[in-house]
Amino acid sequence: MAETRQQASFATGIWESVFSFHFFQQFRANIAAAGLPPRKTLIGFALAWLIFFLILFGMPAPAGLPQVGKATLAVMAWACTIWVFEALPAGVSGLLIPMLLVMSGAAKPFSKAAEGFVTPVAFLCLSAFIFAAIMQAAGLDRRVALSLLNWMKVRTVNGVIWAMFAVNLVLSLIIPAANARAATLLPVINGVTKFFGDSREERDGKKAIVIQTLVYGSMISGMCIMTAHLPNLVVIGLFEKNLGLRISYFDWFLLQWPYLGMFALTQWWVQRYFKTRGVALAGGFAAAQKQRRELPRTTQSEWLILLVFGLIALAWMTEQWHKVASHNAALIGLALLFTPGLFKFRWKELQDRTIWGTLLLLAGALSLSDAMSTSGLAKWLADHVHPLAEGHPWWAILLILMVGTHIIRLGMLSNVAAVTMLAPVLLAMAPKLGLHPVAFTMLVADTDSFAYILPTQITAAVIAYSSGTFNMTDYAKVGWVSVLIAIAYGIVVMAPWYALLGVPVWDPAAPWPFRAAS
């Protein structure tokens, strides 16, 4: 009897401690100690799970969407809510996605649901993170950053952004992927941001530099050079196969170069949002010059690291010739860097500098992206946008399709996968809507590259997120306006430019003004 009373007392004590006011206060205190806002975190966490279960069990299956598609929609909504509210560590949210895909019935077996963890992009990003760690351990990020600041005479946040955009343009001529360019610039940008202090203005300045340089700059510069952005090649191949049209390197540049002007608009907005006008390097340009002069001589090991990085960049530039994929080239570079006896730093030094959480986030996002394609969710979303566009003027059709594209892209990471899925649908829709197939497909497919709502929508943004300078809320707040800028730019600037060149989106019968394929 006494034992029974003790057990009851023990159970009552547990119940009271769990549901007491003190417990909830401690709960909030633990969240705050982890560096998170308790109210926002708790609301986001509860909302994510509520939406997940409502879609999975409470929402009737929409017409034309299979059960696996509805389950994928539930996981996508959960992930987007978690990411926007940052209710879980980024790496943990990435790890949970395969589990949710399996448990919801969206994908089976687990090996299929977790395919994003073994994709080439995941290995490319991991290599990029380790390269950045090597440069930090060797002090090369600081040396390269100081050299660039000195050479370009950069004094302010905005000066850094414009200087790095020039570097991006040069790299776009030789490195055939936006994520590879972001990976190349990551350690340099990390080195530059270290020269800013920890005041609110300087922290916002670092956010502006990373977002505008590694994400917006990489994507916008890639639009103009045919070989600088892999979705460009997807679209060109589609036109040649289905329409018999060949677009040369020069023709592509002629069609797309006005996109460079969009960088000025996003720079205006980023500068306005983060209030970076006049924010200068700590100590000014003279201090950066002084620090560069005080650097010790470049060691043999540092020259060897730079040589290996140069060889990797060369391999990326010449990928079409030697056929060694960018992720394999990066891994070969790692093999060279870790030749025993070549360098003296220890693995733990690199391990502590590698952003493992961001890698797990990337892998989870890739798994979700694959599930959206294979479950029929992405096609279902695209099919439901089409009826909304019928019967409207050309500019309204573009607006509807562009907005619809950004909604579909919320849960997808890969530009290449998204354009591969969307471009054939767009090309088939053009005659039904009475629009020019090339102009219409290019304008809507191009807006896919400006998916700036979540860092998980673009691989280059995931790489930028690994810098730790901004959080997802910062990115989303500045990003949704940047998306509106991109949509408006496509309709107001690019559509008239195409018309001036002889490819009006509103005239499906307009003859192709460039040389046709033989």
Coordinates of C-alpha atoms in Angstrom, one line a residue:
M1 CA 0.0 0.0 0.0
A2 CA 2.8 2.4 0.9
E3 CA 4.6 1.5 -2.3
T4 CA 1.4 2.3 -4.3
R5 CA 1.2 5.7 -2.6
Q6 CA 4.8 6.4 -3.4
Q7 CA 4.3 5.6 -7.0
A8 CA 1.2 7.8 -7.2
S9 CA 3.1 10.6 -5.5
F10 CA 6.0 10.2 -7.9
A11 CA 3.7 10.3 -10.9
T12 CA 1.9 13.4 -9.5
G13 CA 5.3 15.1 -9.0
I14 CA 6.3 14.4 -12.6
W15 CA 2.9 15.7 -13.9
E16 CA 3.1 18.9 -11.8
S17 CA 6.7 19.6 -12.8
V18 CA 6.0 19.1 -16.5
F19 CA 2.8 21.2 -16.6
S20 CA 3.9 23.8 -14.1
F21 CA 4.5 27.5 -15.0
H22 CA 8.1 27.1 -13.9
F23 CA 8.6 24.3 -16.5
F24 CA 7.4 26.5 -19.3
Q25 CA 9.5 29.4 -18.1
Q26 CA 12.5 27.0 -18.1
F27 CA 11.5 25.9 -21.6
R28 CA 11.6 29.5 -22.9
A29 CA 14.8 30.1 -21.1
N30 CA 16.5 27.1 -22.8
I31 CA 15.4 28.4 -26.2
A32 CA 16.7 31.8 -25.4
A33 CA 20.0 30.3 -24.2
A34 CA 20.3 28.5 -27.5
G35 CA 20.3 32.0 -29.2
L36 CA 16.7 31.7 -30.6
P37 CA 13.7 34.0 -30.0
P38 CA 11.3 31.8 -27.8
R39 CA 8.0 33.2 -29.1
K40 CA 8.9 32.9 -32.8
T41 CA 10.5 29.5 -32.4
L42 CA 7.6 28.0 -30.5
I43 CA 5.0 29.4 -32.9
G44 CA 6.9 28.2 -35.9
F45 CA 7.5 24.7 -34.4
A46 CA 3.8 24.3 -33.5
L47 CA 2.6 25.7 -36.8
A48 CA 4.8 23.5 -38.9
W49 CA 3.5 20.3 -37.3
L50 CA -0.1 21.5 -37.4
I51 CA 0.1 22.2 -41.1
F52 CA 1.8 18.9 -41.7
F53 CA -0.9 16.9 -40.0
L54 CA -3.8 18.9 -41.4
I55 CA -2.5 18.4 -45.0
L56 CA -1.7 14.7 -44.4
F57 CA -4.9 13.7 -42.6
G58 CA -7.4 16.6 -42.7
M59 CA -7.2 17.8 -46.3
P60 CA -9.1 15.8 -48.9
A61 CA -6.9 14.6 -51.8
P62 CA -7.1 17.2 -54.6
A63 CA -8.3 16.0 -58.0
G64 CA -5.4 14.7 -60.0
L65 CA -2.9 14.6 -57.2
P66 CA -2.0 11.1 -56.0
Q67 CA -1.7 10.3 -52.4
V68 CA 2.1 10.4 -52.5
G69 CA 1.9 13.9 -54.0
K70 CA -0.3 15.0 -51.1
A71 CA 2.1 13.5 -48.6
T72 CA 5.0 15.3 -50.3
L73 CA 3.0 18.6 -50.1
A74 CA 2.7 18.0 -46.3
V75 CA 6.4 17.5 -46.0
M76 CA 7.2 20.6 -48.2
A77 CA 4.8 22.8 -46.1
W78 CA 6.4 21.5 -42.9
A79 CA 10.0 22.2 -44.2
C80 CA 9.1 25.7 -45.5
T81 CA 7.5 26.7 -42.2
I82 CA 10.4 25.3 -40.1
W83 CA 12.9 27.2 -42.4
V84 CA 11.0 30.5 -42.3
F85 CA 10.6 30.5 -38.5
E86 CA 14.0 28.8 -38.0
A87 CA 12.3 26.6 -35.4
L88 CA 14.9 23.8 -35.7
P89 CA 18.6 23.9 -36.4
A90 CA 19.1 23.8 -40.1
G91 CA 21.0 20.5 -40.1
V92 CA 18.4 18.8 -38.0
S93 CA 15.6 19.9 -40.3
G94 CA 17.5 18.4 -43.3
L95 CA 18.0 15.1 -41.4
L96 CA 14.3 14.9 -40.6
I97 CA 13.1 15.3 -44.2
P98 CA 13.8 11.7 -45.4
M99 CA 12.1 10.3 -42.2
L100 CA 9.0 12.4 -42.8
L101 CA 8.9 11.4 -46.5
V102 CA 9.0 7.7 -45.5
M103 CA 6.6 8.0 -42.5
S104 CA 4.1 10.1 -44.5
G105 CA 4.2 7.6 -47.5
A106 CA 5.7 10.2 -49.8
A107 CA 8.7 8.0 -50.7
K108 CA 9.9 4.5 -49.9
P109 CA 12.2 2.8 -49.1
F110 CA 14.4 5.1 -46.9
S111 CA 17.3 4.8 -49.3
K112 CA 15.1 6.5 -52.0
A113 CA 13.8 9.2 -49.6
A114 CA 17.4 10.0 -48.6
E115 CA 18.9 10.2 -52.1
G116 CA 19.8 13.8 -51.7
F117 CA 22.5 12.8 -49.3
V118 CA 24.5 11.0 -52.0
T119 CA 23.9 13.4 -55.0
P120 CA 26.9 15.0 -56.9
V121 CA 25.8 18.4 -55.7
A122 CA 26.1 17.4 -52.0
F123 CA 29.6 16.2 -52.6
L124 CA 30.5 19.4 -54.5
C125 CA 29.2 21.5 -51.6
L126 CA 31.0 19.4 -49.0
S127 CA 34.2 19.8 -51.0
A128 CA 33.6 23.6 -51.2
F129 CA 33.1 23.8 -47.4
I130 CA 36.4 21.9 -46.8
F131 CA 38.2 24.1 -49.3
A132 CA 37.0 27.1 -47.4
A133 CA 38.1 25.5 -44.1
I134 CA 41.6 24.8 -45.6
M135 CA 42.0 28.4 -46.7
Q136 CA 40.9 29.6 -43.2
A137 CA 43.3 27.2 -41.5
A138 CA 46.2 28.4 -43.7
G139 CA 45.2 32.1 -43.4
L140 CA 44.8 32.4 -47.2
D141 CA 41.3 33.8 -46.9
R142 CA 42.7 36.8 -45.2
R143 CA 45.6 37.2 -47.6
V144 CA 43.5 36.9 -50.7
A145 CA 40.8 39.3 -49.3
L146 CA 43.4 41.9 -48.4
S147 CA 45.0 41.6 -51.8
L148 CA 41.6 42.1 -53.6
L149 CA 40.6 45.0 -51.3
N150 CA 44.0 46.7 -52.0
W151 CA 44.0 46.1 -55.7
M152 CA 40.4 47.4 -56.2
K153 CA 40.8 50.1 -53.6
V154 CA 37.6 49.1 -51.9
R155 CA 36.6 51.2 -48.9
T156 CA 32.9 50.5 -48.2
V157 CA 30.3 47.7 -48.1
N158 CA 28.9 48.8 -51.5
G159 CA 32.4 49.0 -52.9
V160 CA 33.0 45.3 -51.9
I161 CA 29.7 44.3 -53.6
W162 CA 30.4 46.0 -56.9
A163 CA 34.0 44.7 -56.9
M164 CA 32.9 41.2 -56.3
F165 CA 30.2 41.5 -59.0
A166 CA 33.0 42.3 -61.4
V167 CA 34.9 39.2 -60.2
N168 CA 31.7 37.2 -60.7
L169 CA 31.4 38.4 -64.3
V170 CA 34.9 37.3 -65.1
L171 CA 34.4 34.0 -63.4
S172 CA 31.2 33.4 -65.3
L173 CA 33.3 33.3 -68.5
I174 CA 35.4 30.4 -67.3
I175 CA 33.4 28.5 -64.5
P176 CA 30.3 26.8 -65.9
A177 CA 28.0 26.8 -62.9
A178 CA 26.7 29.4 -60.4
N179 CA 27.3 27.0 -57.4
A180 CA 30.9 26.4 -58.5
R181 CA 31.5 30.2 -58.7
A182 CA 29.9 30.7 -55.2
A183 CA 32.1 27.9 -53.9
T184 CA 35.2 29.6 -55.4
L185 CA 34.3 33.0 -53.8
L186 CA 33.1 31.7 -50.4
P187 CA 36.5 31.7 -48.7
V188 CA 37.4 35.1 -50.2
I189 CA 34.1 36.6 -49.1
N190 CA 34.6 35.1 -45.6
G191 CA 38.0 36.8 -45.5
V192 CA 36.5 40.2 -46.5
T193 CA 33.7 40.1 -44.0
K194 CA 36.2 39.6 -41.2
F195 CA 37.4 43.1 -41.7
F196 CA 34.1 44.5 -40.6
G197 CA 33.3 45.0 -36.9
D198 CA 30.4 43.7 -34.8
S199 CA 28.2 46.8 -34.7
R200 CA 24.7 46.5 -36.0
E201 CA 25.6 48.5 -39.1
E202 CA 28.6 46.3 -39.8
R203 CA 26.7 43.0 -39.2
D204 CA 24.1 44.2 -41.7
G205 CA 26.8 45.1 -44.1
K206 CA 28.2 41.6 -44.0
K207 CA 24.8 40.2 -44.7
A208 CA 24.4 42.5 -47.7
I209 CA 27.9 41.5 -49.0
V210 CA 27.2 37.7 -48.8
I211 CA 23.7 37.7 -50.1
Q212 CA 24.3 40.1 -53.0
T213 CA 27.7 38.7 -54.0
L214 CA 27.4 34.9 -53.6
V215 CA 23.7 34.6 -54.5
Y216 CA 22.3 37.5 -56.5
G217 CA 25.6 38.2 -58.3
S218 CA 26.3 34.5 -59.1
M219 CA 22.8 34.0 -60.6
I220 CA 22.5 37.3 -62.5
S221 CA 26.0 37.1 -64.1
G222 CA 25.2 33.5 -65.1
M223 CA 22.1 34.6 -67.1
C224 CA 24.2 36.4 -69.7
I225 CA 26.9 33.8 -70.5
M226 CA 25.5 30.6 -72.2
T227 CA 28.0 28.3 -70.4
A228 CA 27.8 30.0 -67.0
H229 CA 24.5 28.6 -65.8
L230 CA 23.5 25.0 -66.5
P231 CA 19.8 25.7 -66.9
N232 CA 20.8 27.8 -70.0
L233 CA 22.0 24.7 -71.7
V234 CA 18.8 22.8 -70.8
V235 CA 16.7 25.4 -72.5
I236 CA 19.0 25.6 -75.5
G237 CA 18.9 21.9 -76.0
L238 CA 15.1 21.9 -75.7
F239 CA 14.8 24.5 -78.5
E240 CA 17.1 22.6 -80.8
K241 CA 15.4 19.3 -80.3
N242 CA 11.8 20.5 -80.5
L243 CA 11.9 23.6 -82.7
G244 CA 15.0 23.0 -84.8
L245 CA 16.5 26.3 -83.6
R246 CA 20.2 26.8 -82.8
I247 CA 21.2 29.6 -80.4
S248 CA 24.9 30.5 -80.6
Y249 CA 27.1 31.8 -77.8
F250 CA 26.8 35.3 -79.2
D251 CA 23.0 35.1 -79.8
W252 CA 22.5 34.1 -76.2
F253 CA 24.5 37.0 -75.0
L254 CA 22.6 39.4 -77.3
L255 CA 19.3 38.1 -75.9
Q256 CA 20.3 38.1 -72.3
W257 CA 22.8 40.8 -71.5
P258 CA 20.2 43.3 -70.2
Y259 CA 19.8 41.1 -67.2
L260 CA 23.0 42.8 -65.9
G261 CA 21.0 45.9 -65.2
M262 CA 18.9 43.9 -62.7
F263 CA 22.0 43.7 -60.4
A264 CA 21.8 47.5 -60.0
L265 CA 18.1 47.2 -58.9
T266 CA 18.8 44.4 -56.4
Q267 CA 21.8 46.3 -55.1
W268 CA 19.6 49.4 -54.6
W269 CA 17.1 47.3 -52.6
V270 CA 19.7 45.4 -50.6
Q271 CA 21.5 48.6 -49.7
R272 CA 18.2 50.2 -48.7
Y273 CA 17.0 47.2 -46.6
F274 CA 20.3 46.7 -44.8
K275 CA 21.1 50.4 -44.6
T276 CA 24.6 49.9 -45.9
R277 CA 25.2 53.3 -47.6
G278 CA 28.5 54.7 -46.2
V279 CA 29.3 51.7 -44.0
A280 CA 33.0 51.4 -44.2
L281 CA 35.8 48.9 -43.5
A282 CA 36.9 48.9 -39.9
G283 CA 39.7 51.4 -39.8
G284 CA 39.2 52.4 -43.4
F285 CA 41.1 51.5 -46.6
A286 CA 44.4 52.7 -45.0
A287 CA 44.0 50.1 -42.3
A288 CA 43.5 47.3 -44.9
Q289 CA 46.6 48.4 -46.7
K290 CA 48.6 48.4 -43.4
Q291 CA 47.4 44.9 -42.5
R292 CA 48.4 43.7 -46.0
R293 CA 51.9 45.1 -45.6
E294 CA 52.2 43.4 -42.2
L295 CA 51.4 39.9 -43.6
P296 CA 54.3 37.5 -43.6
R297 CA 55.7 36.2 -46.8
T298 CA 53.6 33.6 -48.6
T299 CA 54.8 30.1 -47.6
Q300 CA 55.5 27.2 -49.8
S301 CA 52.4 25.4 -48.4
E302 CA 50.2 28.4 -49.2
W303 CA 51.5 28.5 -52.8
L304 CA 50.8 24.7 -53.1
I305 CA 47.2 25.3 -51.8
L306 CA 46.7 28.1 -54.4
L307 CA 48.1 25.9 -57.1
V308 CA 45.6 23.0 -56.3
F309 CA 42.7 25.5 -56.2
G310 CA 43.9 26.9 -59.5
L311 CA 43.9 23.4 -61.0
I312 CA 40.4 22.7 -59.7
A313 CA 39.2 26.0 -61.2
L314 CA 40.9 25.0 -64.5
A315 CA 39.1 21.6 -64.4
W316 CA 35.8 23.4 -63.9
M317 CA 36.4 25.7 -66.8
T318 CA 37.3 22.9 -69.2
E319 CA 34.6 20.4 -68.1
Q320 CA 33.1 20.2 -71.5
W321 CA 36.4 19.1 -73.0
H322 CA 37.7 16.5 -70.5
K323 CA 34.2 15.3 -69.3
V324 CA 35.3 15.1 -65.6
A325 CA 32.2 16.4 -63.7
S326 CA 32.7 19.3 -61.3
H327 CA 32.1 17.2 -58.2
N328 CA 34.7 14.7 -59.3
A329 CA 37.2 17.5 -60.0
A330 CA 36.6 18.9 -56.6
L331 CA 37.2 15.5 -54.9
I332 CA 40.4 15.0 -56.9
G333 CA 41.6 18.3 -55.6
L334 CA 40.8 17.2 -52.0
A335 CA 42.8 14.0 -52.7
L336 CA 45.8 16.1 -53.7
L337 CA 45.5 18.5 -50.7
F338 CA 45.5 15.6 -48.3
T339 CA 48.6 13.8 -49.7
P340 CA 50.5 12.8 -46.5
G341 CA 53.3 15.2 -45.7
L342 CA 52.2 18.0 -48.0
F343 CA 50.7 20.2 -45.2
K344 CA 50.9 20.4 -41.5
F345 CA 47.4 21.2 -40.4
R346 CA 45.4 18.6 -38.6
W347 CA 42.0 17.2 -39.6
K348 CA 40.4 18.6 -36.4
E349 CA 41.3 22.1 -37.5
L350 CA 39.3 21.6 -40.7
Q351 CA 36.5 19.6 -39.1
D352 CA 35.8 22.5 -36.7
R353 CA 35.6 25.0 -39.5
T354 CA 33.4 22.9 -41.8
I355 CA 29.7 23.8 -41.8
W356 CA 28.2 20.3 -41.4
G357 CA 24.8 21.6 -40.5
T358 CA 24.5 23.4 -43.8
L359 CA 25.5 20.3 -45.7
L360 CA 22.7 18.3 -43.9
L361 CA 20.3 21.0 -44.8
L362 CA 21.3 20.9 -48.5
A363 CA 21.0 17.1 -48.6
G364 CA 17.5 17.2 -47.0
A365 CA 16.4 19.9 -49.5
L366 CA 17.7 17.8 -52.4
S367 CA 15.7 14.8 -51.1
L368 CA 12.6 16.9 -50.9
S369 CA 13.2 18.3 -54.4
D370 CA 13.5 14.7 -55.8
A371 CA 10.2 13.7 -54.0
M372 CA 8.4 16.7 -55.5
S373 CA 9.4 15.6 -59.0
T374 CA 8.7 11.8 -58.6
S375 CA 5.5 12.1 -56.7
G376 CA 3.8 14.2 -59.3
L377 CA 3.4 17.2 -57.0
A378 CA 5.5 19.6 -59.2
K379 CA 3.6 18.6 -62.4
W380 CA 0.2 18.9 -60.5
L381 CA 1.1 22.4 -59.4
A382 CA 2.2 23.4 -63.0
D383 CA -1.0 22.0 -64.5
H384 CA -3.1 24.0 -62.1
V385 CA -1.3 27.2 -63.0
H386 CA -2.2 26.8 -66.8
P387 CA -6.0 27.4 -66.5
L388 CA -5.4 30.5 -64.4
A389 CA -3.4 32.0 -67.3
E390 CA -5.8 31.4 -70.2
G391 CA -7.7 34.4 -71.6
H392 CA -5.4 37.1 -70.2
P393 CA -3.1 39.5 -72.0
W394 CA 0.5 38.4 -72.5
W395 CA 1.9 40.4 -69.6
A396 CA -0.7 39.0 -67.2
I397 CA 0.0 35.4 -68.4
L398 CA 3.7 36.0 -67.7
L399 CA 2.9 37.4 -64.3
I400 CA 0.7 34.4 -63.4
L401 CA 3.2 31.9 -64.6
M402 CA 6.2 33.6 -63.0
V403 CA 4.4 33.8 -59.6
G404 CA 3.3 30.1 -60.0
T405 CA 6.9 29.1 -60.8
H406 CA 8.1 30.7 -57.5
I407 CA 5.4 28.9 -55.6
I408 CA 6.4 25.6 -57.1
R409 CA 10.1 26.4 -56.3
L410 CA 9.6 26.8 -52.6
G411 CA 10.4 23.2 -52.0
M412 CA 12.9 22.6 -54.7
L413 CA 16.7 23.2 -54.5
S414 CA 18.1 22.5 -58.0
N415 CA 17.7 25.1 -60.8
V416 CA 18.7 22.4 -63.2
A417 CA 16.0 20.0 -62.0
A418 CA 13.4 22.7 -61.9
V419 CA 14.1 24.0 -65.4
T420 CA 14.3 20.4 -66.7
M421 CA 10.8 19.8 -65.3
L422 CA 9.2 23.2 -66.2
A423 CA 10.7 24.1 -69.6
P424 CA 9.0 21.3 -71.6
V425 CA 5.7 22.2 -69.9
L426 CA 6.2 25.9 -70.8
L427 CA 7.1 25.1 -74.4
A428 CA 3.9 23.0 -74.8
M429 CA 1.8 25.7 -73.2
A430 CA 3.0 28.5 -75.5
P431 CA 0.8 27.6 -78.6
K432 CA -2.2 27.0 -76.3
L433 CA -1.8 30.5 -74.9
G434 CA -1.0 32.1 -78.3
L435 CA 2.5 33.2 -77.3
H436 CA 5.9 32.9 -78.9
P437 CA 7.4 29.6 -77.7
V438 CA 11.0 30.8 -77.4
A439 CA 10.3 34.2 -75.7
F440 CA 7.6 32.7 -73.4
T441 CA 9.7 29.7 -72.3
M442 CA 12.8 31.8 -71.7
L443 CA 11.1 34.5 -69.7
V444 CA 9.4 32.1 -67.4
A445 CA 12.3 29.7 -67.1
D446 CA 14.7 32.6 -66.4
T447 CA 12.6 33.7 -63.4
D448 CA 13.3 30.3 -61.9
S449 CA 16.9 31.3 -61.4
F450 CA 15.8 34.2 -59.1
A451 CA 14.1 32.0 -56.5
Y452 CA 15.2 34.1 -53.5
I453 CA 12.6 33.4 -50.8
L454 CA 14.6 30.6 -49.0
P455 CA 18.3 29.7 -49.1
T456 CA 17.3 26.1 -49.8
Q457 CA 16.0 27.1 -53.3
I458 CA 19.4 27.6 -54.8
T459 CA 22.6 25.7 -54.2
A460 CA 24.6 29.0 -54.3
A461 CA 22.4 30.3 -51.5
V462 CA 23.1 27.2 -49.4
I463 CA 26.8 27.9 -49.9
A464 CA 26.2 31.5 -48.9
Y465 CA 24.2 30.4 -45.8
S466 CA 27.2 28.4 -44.6
S467 CA 29.1 31.7 -44.0
G468 CA 26.9 32.2 -40.9
T469 CA 26.5 35.9 -41.6
F470 CA 22.7 35.8 -42.1
N471 CA 19.7 33.7 -41.0
M472 CA 16.7 32.5 -43.0
T473 CA 14.5 35.3 -41.8
D474 CA 17.0 38.0 -43.0
Y475 CA 17.2 36.2 -46.3
A476 CA 13.4 35.8 -46.8
K477 CA 12.7 39.5 -45.8
V478 CA 15.1 40.8 -48.4
G479 CA 14.4 38.0 -50.8
W480 CA 10.7 38.4 -51.5
V481 CA 11.2 42.0 -52.8
S482 CA 14.1 40.8 -54.9
V483 CA 11.8 38.2 -56.4
L484 CA 9.2 40.9 -57.3
I485 CA 12.1 43.0 -58.8
A486 CA 13.0 39.9 -61.0
I487 CA 9.4 39.4 -62.1
A488 CA 8.9 43.0 -63.0
Y489 CA 12.2 43.1 -64.7
G490 CA 11.3 40.2 -66.9
I491 CA 8.0 41.7 -68.0
V492 CA 9.0 45.4 -68.2
V493 CA 12.6 45.1 -69.5
M494 CA 13.3 41.7 -71.0
A495 CA 10.0 41.1 -72.9
P496 CA 10.3 44.5 -74.8
W497 CA 14.0 43.7 -75.4
Y498 CA 13.2 40.4 -77.0
A499 CA 10.6 42.1 -79.2
L500 CA 13.2 44.7 -80.3
L501 CA 15.4 41.8 -81.4
G502 CA 12.5 40.2 -83.4
V503 CA 11.2 37.7 -80.8
P504 CA 8.0 39.3 -79.4
V505 CA 6.4 37.1 -76.8
W506 CA 2.9 38.2 -77.9
D507 CA 3.4 37.1 -81.6
P508 CA 3.7 33.3 -81.9
A509 CA 4.2 33.6 -85.7
A510 CA 7.2 35.9 -85.5
P511 CA 10.1 34.4 -87.6
W512 CA 13.2 33.4 -85.8
P513 CA 15.7 36.3 -86.4
F514 CA 18.9 34.4 -85.8
R515 CA 20.6 31.7 -87.8
A516 CA 18.6 28.4 -87.8
A517 CA 20.1 25.0 -87.3
S518 CA 21.2 23.2 -90.4

